[in-house]
Every structure is written in C-alpha cells, then in structure tokens.
Amino acid sequence: MKYSKILATGGYLPEKVLRNADLEKMVATSAEWIWERTGIEERHIAAPQETTCDLAEQAARQALQAAAVEPAAIDLIIVATTTPDYIFPSVASQLQERLGSYGCAAFDVQAVCTGFVYALSIADQFIRTGATRRALVVGAETFSRIINWQDRSTCILFGDGAGAVVVEAADEPGILSSRLHADGRHRELLWVPAGVSTGYDTTRQNAAYVAMSGSEVFKFAVNTLSRIAREILEASRMTIADIDWLVPHQANERILVATARKLHLPLERVINTVSTHANTSAASVPLALDVAVRDGRIQRGDTVLLEAFGGGFTWGAVLLNY
Ligand code: UT7
C-alpha cells in the first residue's frame, strides 16, 4: 500500500452563535464593516465549560461513524491545535482515552492555522512508510479563549470549532502530495506573546491574547496562498484546471477571492465557509472540507487542494483525490 486516502470527514461547531450585531454591543464596530471587510456574518463560540477536546471528540466521532471505523482500529491520532485544554497531556492523548483507542501513537501539532495541513501531511508520511494503517487527524480550536474581546481588530475574526478526517492506507491515491513551510522571521505579525517559558504577565491587558498586524498578514496570506498552490501543482505536474475544489483556510473572504483571482480559479470551485464559521484556525480547513463533502459538492474521485496560512508564519498545502 503506497498511499493514504481520506475515508470520511466529520465536523462540529459549538451551539452558541455570535452574530456581527452582537459584536456591535461589545466593541466600536458595525455589522456592515465586519461583513464588508471580512465576509463574516457569524461565528460559533464554545460554552464556558466546553473545551477543545470536547469539540475534537464530536468531530472525531462523526468522522469515525461516517467511515464505519471502530476507534480501536485507529493506530495514530494527531490533533492540530493552538488552544489545548492543558499544557499537557496533549489533546490527542485525551481524545484517545475518550474514544478508547488505547495504545496507539497520539500527539498534538502546533502550526496555528496551518496545523491541520501539517497534521494531515504527517499522517500521510506515517501511512506511506507503513508505520500506520489508519489515522485520525483532527483540527480543533477554542480560539475564543485567546481573544481580547475588547480588541475590535481581532475579536471580530475568530470562532471555535473542530473538523476531523479518518485516513487509511490504500493502493491508489488518495493524497497525491503535500508541501509544508514556515518562516519564523514574521512571528510578531501574528502571535500570542505569552506562554509557559516566557511567562504570563497578568498585569498586561494583552498578556495571553492574539496580537495581529492585520493588513501585513493579509498581503502575506494572499501572496503565499497563491504561491503554495502553484508550487504543489507544478511539483505534481498539474495545472489549476485539474483542480475541482480549492479548500483554503477561512480567514477573510477577501483573501479567498484575491487568491482565487491570482490563480485564475473560478470562485464556484472555492469552498467558502467564512461567513458562518469565521476563522477557526486549525479547524477551518477540515470543517470546510466536511461541509463540502456532506452537501455533496466534493464527490469521490474529485481532485481537491487544501491550503492554509497562519501564525509562525506557517503555510502548506495537500493535494488529493477524494
Ligand atoms: O489566519 C490567518 C491570519 N489572519 C488573517 O489572515 C487576517 C488578515 N487580515 C485581515 O483579515 C484584515 O486585515 C482585517 C479584517 C483584520 C482588517 O481589514 P483591513 O481592510 O486590512 O483594515 P485595516 O486594518 O487597514 O483598518 C482599516 C480601518 C482602521 O481605521 P483607520 O486607522 O483607517 O482610521 C481600523 O482602525 O478600520 C478600522 N477597524 C475597524 N473598524 C470597525 C479595524 N477593525 C475594525 C472593526 N470595526 N472591527
């Protein structure tokens, strides 16, 4: 078995919906401004007791059920998250316990919004080498917990959620190729300047909150997302015409539109969930994939390009036959 193949997808969004009109009451913004500048109308926010692992579990169970795979048959669990329940153990370890897939390898991946693309690429490498036969790959976030709800430049952008896929060894692709990158020089354009070893300065208002230089990140995102798409297509001797669906990271509708324009890809072939999910970081790509699989747009055999860009900076892409 030379390849890995996605058997099924799952997704979960917390019950509470925060609309743009609700944000008008919290910060100096307007529903129109948010909609016009980002394409976001609403986002889901985890309940106070609801954790990243809770969201991950719901999405994972849905994916396992859709794949008709028992948790005990999973031999690798990777969770991409920036907002784990604890410093340790990993969300993946917690999830393993909840699902009852005892004994298999389980770890978290931290690549912020690119986390799921990183995690899926890692799972693919494990499967290609024969180390793993069946993997559960999850992107899950409670990003609302690292948002300063008084900062209008960031709080309007993010939401909570989880997406999951079950990946299995296969004779045919499956995942055709993946490309991962990072450039740590730009870390201060998008980061949370607090942590375990630098410390949490509780006297500062922004101590453990997302800080972002929005317009710089925007430009980087558009250029990088179009470049990574070209890079992976060229490496696979394919062109944009071969792509049935682009599933990009969902940060801002204007980023999606500008990327599609640069790639000369019709918007009808871009999966866009930004209006109802907002930016769910590592969960955004698997959630968007799940939506498009469930509503029947993405069909078996379709060629799909997943791509993401996020803090670090990190970016990457996975090209696959669904
Ligand atoms: O996951 C990957 C990381 N994230 C992203 O990719 C996000 C990238 N950036 C963006 O999506 C956009 O840059 C934003 C949506 C954050 C901002 O949009 P923009 O068109 O780049 O606006 P801007 O930052 O240039 O700000 C324009 C104006 C500013 O006012 P002045 O200085 O021109 O008077 C801001 O203060 O809009 C103001 N502004 C707001 N006004 C109303 C910023 N946030 C808000 C707000 N409501 N929520």
PDB file of N, CA, C and O in Angstrom, residues 197-234:
ATOM      1  N   SER A 197       7.221  29.312  29.063  1.00  0.00           N
ATOM      2  CA  SER A 197       8.585  29.611  29.459  1.00  0.00           C
ATOM      3  C   SER A 197       8.894  31.102  29.481  1.00  0.00           C
ATOM      4  O   SER A 197       9.799  31.529  30.198  1.00  0.00           O
ATOM      5  N   THR A 198       8.115  31.898  28.722  1.00  0.00           N
ATOM      6  CA  THR A 198       8.295  33.365  28.825  1.00  0.00           C
ATOM      7  C   THR A 198       7.422  33.938  29.940  1.00  0.00           C
ATOM      8  O   THR A 198       7.657  35.053  30.390  1.00  0.00           O
ATOM      9  N   GLY A 199       6.412  33.210  30.346  1.00  0.00           N
ATOM     10  CA  GLY A 199       5.566  33.641  31.456  1.00  0.00           C
ATOM     11  C   GLY A 199       4.297  34.341  30.999  1.00  0.00           C
ATOM     12  O   GLY A 199       4.209  34.844  29.883  1.00  0.00           O
ATOM     13  N   TYR A 200       3.329  34.325  31.879  1.00  0.00           N
ATOM     14  CA  TYR A 200       2.047  35.002  31.633  1.00  0.00           C
ATOM     15  C   TYR A 200       2.030  36.259  32.480  1.00  0.00           C
ATOM     16  O   TYR A 200       1.947  36.183  33.707  1.00  0.00           O
ATOM     17  N   ASP A 201       2.148  37.422  31.850  1.00  0.00           N
ATOM     18  CA  ASP A 201       2.143  38.671  32.589  1.00  0.00           C
ATOM     19  C   ASP A 201       0.690  39.106  32.782  1.00  0.00           C
ATOM     20  O   ASP A 201       0.090  39.725  31.909  1.00  0.00           O
ATOM     21  N   THR A 202       0.140  38.767  33.923  1.00  0.00           N
ATOM     22  CA  THR A 202      -1.281  39.031  34.145  1.00  0.00           C
ATOM     23  C   THR A 202      -1.570  40.513  34.387  1.00  0.00           C
ATOM     24  O   THR A 202      -2.722  40.913  34.451  1.00  0.00           O
ATOM     25  N   THR A 203      -0.522  41.327  34.513  1.00  0.00           N
ATOM     26  CA  THR A 203      -0.759  42.761  34.712  1.00  0.00           C
ATOM     27  C   THR A 203      -0.997  43.470  33.378  1.00  0.00           C
ATOM     28  O   THR A 203      -1.524  44.566  33.342  1.00  0.00           O
ATOM     29  N   ARG A 204      -0.593  42.822  32.283  1.00  0.00           N
ATOM     30  CA  ARG A 204      -0.788  43.452  30.977  1.00  0.00           C
ATOM     31  C   ARG A 204      -2.102  42.977  30.383  1.00  0.00           C
ATOM     32  O   ARG A 204      -2.419  41.787  30.407  1.00  0.00           O
ATOM     33  N   GLN A 205      -2.812  43.902  29.772  1.00  0.00           N
ATOM     34  CA  GLN A 205      -4.141  43.545  29.262  1.00  0.00           C
ATOM     35  C   GLN A 205      -4.074  42.517  28.139  1.00  0.00           C
ATOM     36  O   GLN A 205      -4.948  41.665  28.006  1.00  0.00           O
ATOM     37  N   ASN A 206      -3.006  42.592  27.330  1.00  0.00           N
ATOM     38  CA  ASN A 206      -2.922  41.688  26.182  1.00  0.00           C
ATOM     39  C   ASN A 206      -2.094  40.450  26.483  1.00  0.00           C
ATOM     40  O   ASN A 206      -1.570  39.811  25.583  1.00  0.00           O
ATOM     41  N   ALA A 207      -1.954  40.121  27.758  1.00  0.00           N
ATOM     42  CA  ALA A 207      -1.000  39.099  28.180  1.00  0.00           C
ATOM     43  C   ALA A 207      -1.084  37.799  27.385  1.00  0.00           C
ATOM     44  O   ALA A 207      -0.064  37.306  26.935  1.00  0.00           O
ATOM     45  N   ALA A 208      -2.242  37.227  27.234  1.00  0.00           N
ATOM     46  CA  ALA A 208      -2.326  35.948  26.519  1.00  0.00           C
ATOM     47  C   ALA A 208      -3.377  36.024  25.415  1.00  0.00           C
ATOM     48  O   ALA A 208      -4.205  35.137  25.266  1.00  0.00           O
ATOM     49  N   TYR A 209      -3.310  37.100  24.648  1.00  0.00           N
ATOM     50  CA  TYR A 209      -4.284  37.292  23.575  1.00  0.00           C
ATOM     51  C   TYR A 209      -3.592  37.415  22.229  1.00  0.00           C
ATOM     52  O   TYR A 209      -2.438  37.839  22.148  1.00  0.00           O
ATOM     53  N   VAL A 210      -4.356  37.088  21.186  1.00  0.00           N
ATOM     54  CA  VAL A 210      -3.847  37.219  19.822  1.00  0.00           C
ATOM     55  C   VAL A 210      -3.547  38.685  19.530  1.00  0.00           C
ATOM     56  O   VAL A 210      -4.383  39.563  19.771  1.00  0.00           O
ATOM     57  N   ALA A 211      -2.347  38.943  19.016  1.00  0.00           N
ATOM     58  CA  ALA A 211      -1.977  40.265  18.529  1.00  0.00           C
ATOM     59  C   ALA A 211      -1.639  40.124  17.051  1.00  0.00           C
ATOM     60  O   ALA A 211      -0.893  39.219  16.671  1.00  0.00           O
ATOM     61  N   MET A 212      -2.217  40.994  16.218  1.00  0.00           N
ATOM     62  CA  MET A 212      -2.035  40.811  14.775  1.00  0.00           C
ATOM     63  C   MET A 212      -1.893  42.140  14.060  1.00  0.00           C
ATOM     64  O   MET A 212      -2.616  43.090  14.354  1.00  0.00           O
ATOM     65  N   SER A 213      -0.959  42.204  13.114  1.00  0.00           N
ATOM     66  CA  SER A 213      -0.870  43.346  12.198  1.00  0.00           C
ATOM     67  C   SER A 213      -1.669  42.955  10.964  1.00  0.00           C
ATOM     68  O   SER A 213      -1.132  42.363  10.019  1.00  0.00           O
ATOM     69  N   GLY A 214      -2.962  43.275  10.998  1.00  0.00           N
ATOM     70  CA  GLY A 214      -3.936  42.739  10.035  1.00  0.00           C
ATOM     71  C   GLY A 214      -3.577  42.929   8.576  1.00  0.00           C
ATOM     72  O   GLY A 214      -3.593  41.973   7.803  1.00  0.00           O
ATOM     73  N   SER A 215      -3.254  44.166   8.173  1.00  0.00           N
ATOM     74  CA  SER A 215      -3.066  44.370   6.737  1.00  0.00           C
ATOM     75  C   SER A 215      -1.785  43.708   6.235  1.00  0.00           C
ATOM     76  O   SER A 215      -1.755  43.204   5.104  1.00  0.00           O
ATOM     77  N   GLU A 216      -0.728  43.654   7.069  1.00  0.00           N
ATOM     78  CA  GLU A 216       0.503  42.952   6.655  1.00  0.00           C
ATOM     79  C   GLU A 216       0.221  41.452   6.490  1.00  0.00           C
ATOM     80  O   GLU A 216       0.634  40.832   5.510  1.00  0.00           O
ATOM     81  N   VAL A 217      -0.502  40.902   7.471  1.00  0.00           N
ATOM     82  CA  VAL A 217      -0.833  39.468   7.399  1.00  0.00           C
ATOM     83  C   VAL A 217      -1.684  39.192   6.163  1.00  0.00           C
ATOM     84  O   VAL A 217      -1.471  38.202   5.453  1.00  0.00           O
ATOM     85  N   PHE A 218      -2.602  40.079   5.904  1.00  0.00           N
ATOM     86  CA  PHE A 218      -3.496  39.944   4.738  1.00  0.00           C
ATOM     87  C   PHE A 218      -2.687  39.789   3.451  1.00  0.00           C
ATOM     88  O   PHE A 218      -2.891  38.856   2.669  1.00  0.00           O
ATOM     89  N   LYS A 219      -1.735  40.718   3.236  1.00  0.00           N
ATOM     90  CA  LYS A 219      -0.950  40.697   1.986  1.00  0.00           C
ATOM     91  C   LYS A 219      -0.097  39.420   1.892  1.00  0.00           C
ATOM     92  O   LYS A 219      -0.039  38.771   0.850  1.00  0.00           O
ATOM     93  N   PHE A 220       0.524  39.077   3.016  1.00  0.00           N
ATOM     94  CA  PHE A 220       1.325  37.857   3.050  1.00  0.00           C
ATOM     95  C   PHE A 220       0.470  36.634   2.715  1.00  0.00           C
ATOM     96  O   PHE A 220       0.892  35.747   1.979  1.00  0.00           O
ATOM     97  N   ALA A 221      -0.728  36.609   3.301  1.00  0.00           N
ATOM     98  CA  ALA A 221      -1.615  35.450   3.129  1.00  0.00           C
ATOM     99  C   ALA A 221      -1.977  35.277   1.659  1.00  0.00           C
ATOM    100  O   ALA A 221      -1.868  34.172   1.113  1.00  0.00           O
ATOM    101  N   VAL A 222      -2.368  36.363   0.997  1.00  0.00           N
ATOM    102  CA  VAL A 222      -2.788  36.264  -0.411  1.00  0.00           C
ATOM    103  C   VAL A 222      -1.629  35.779  -1.277  1.00  0.00           C
ATOM    104  O   VAL A 222      -1.773  34.851  -2.083  1.00  0.00           O
ATOM    105  N   ASN A 223      -0.457  36.408  -1.098  1.00  0.00           N
ATOM    106  CA  ASN A 223       0.701  36.026  -1.928  1.00  0.00           C
ATOM    107  C   ASN A 223       1.116  34.584  -1.661  1.00  0.00           C
ATOM    108  O   ASN A 223       1.408  33.828  -2.587  1.00  0.00           O
ATOM    109  N   THR A 224       1.143  34.218  -0.380  1.00  0.00           N
ATOM    110  CA  THR A 224       1.620  32.886  -0.017  1.00  0.00           C
ATOM    111  C   THR A 224       0.643  31.800  -0.457  1.00  0.00           C
ATOM    112  O   THR A 224       1.057  30.743  -0.941  1.00  0.00           O
ATOM    113  N   LEU A 225      -0.651  32.041  -0.293  1.00  0.00           N
ATOM    114  CA  LEU A 225      -1.642  31.013  -0.639  1.00  0.00           C
ATOM    115  C   LEU A 225      -1.680  30.762  -2.146  1.00  0.00           C
ATOM    116  O   LEU A 225      -1.891  29.632  -2.588  1.00  0.00           O
ATOM    117  N   SER A 226      -1.445  31.802  -2.941  1.00  0.00           N
ATOM    118  CA  SER A 226      -1.404  31.558  -4.386  1.00  0.00           C
ATOM    119  C   SER A 226      -0.089  30.867  -4.762  1.00  0.00           C
ATOM    120  O   SER A 226      -0.079  29.971  -5.608  1.00  0.00           O
ATOM    121  N   ARG A 227       1.013  31.257  -4.084  1.00  0.00           N
ATOM    122  CA  ARG A 227       2.316  30.653  -4.401  1.00  0.00           C
ATOM    123  C   ARG A 227       2.360  29.160  -4.051  1.00  0.00           C
ATOM    124  O   ARG A 227       2.834  28.329  -4.826  1.00  0.00           O
ATOM    125  N   ILE A 228       1.822  28.815  -2.867  1.00  0.00           N
ATOM    126  CA  ILE A 228       1.875  27.409  -2.436  1.00  0.00           C
ATOM    127  C   ILE A 228       1.010  26.526  -3.351  1.00  0.00           C
ATOM    128  O   ILE A 228       1.355  25.379  -3.637  1.00  0.00           O
ATOM    129  N   ALA A 229      -0.086  27.105  -3.845  1.00  0.00           N
ATOM    130  CA  ALA A 229      -0.943  26.348  -4.775  1.00  0.00           C
ATOM    131  C   ALA A 229      -0.173  26.050  -6.054  1.00  0.00           C
ATOM    132  O   ALA A 229      -0.146  24.913  -6.533  1.00  0.00           O
ATOM    133  N   ARG A 230       0.509  27.065  -6.579  1.00  0.00           N
ATOM    134  CA  ARG A 230       1.305  26.854  -7.811  1.00  0.00           C
ATOM    135  C   ARG A 230       2.432  25.852  -7.557  1.00  0.00           C
ATOM    136  O   ARG A 230       2.707  24.990  -8.389  1.00  0.00           O
ATOM    137  N   GLU A 231       3.081  26.006  -6.396  1.00  0.00           N
ATOM    138  CA  GLU A 231       4.221  25.128  -6.072  1.00  0.00           C
ATOM    139  C   GLU A 231       3.799  23.658  -6.073  1.00  0.00           C
ATOM    140  O   GLU A 231       4.447  22.814  -6.696  1.00  0.00           O
ATOM    141  N   ILE A 232       2.713  23.354  -5.387  1.00  0.00           N
ATOM    142  CA  ILE A 232       2.321  21.937  -5.269  1.00  0.00           C
ATOM    143  C   ILE A 232       1.791  21.403  -6.602  1.00  0.00           C
ATOM    144  O   ILE A 232       2.022  20.244  -6.943  1.00  0.00           O
ATOM    145  N   LEU A 233       1.136  22.266  -7.374  1.00  0.00           N
ATOM    146  CA  LEU A 233       0.630  21.824  -8.681  1.00  0.00           C
ATOM    147  C   LEU A 233       1.784  21.533  -9.629  1.00  0.00           C
ATOM    148  O   LEU A 233       1.802  20.510 -10.316  1.00  0.00           O
ATOM    149  N   GLU A 234       2.779  22.441  -9.662  1.00  0.00           N
ATOM    150  CA  GLU A 234       3.948  22.234 -10.533  1.00  0.00           C
ATOM    151  C   GLU A 234       4.678  20.947 -10.165  1.00  0.00           C
ATOM    152  O   GLU A 234       5.045  20.160 -11.032  1.00  0.00           O
TER     153      GLU A 234
END
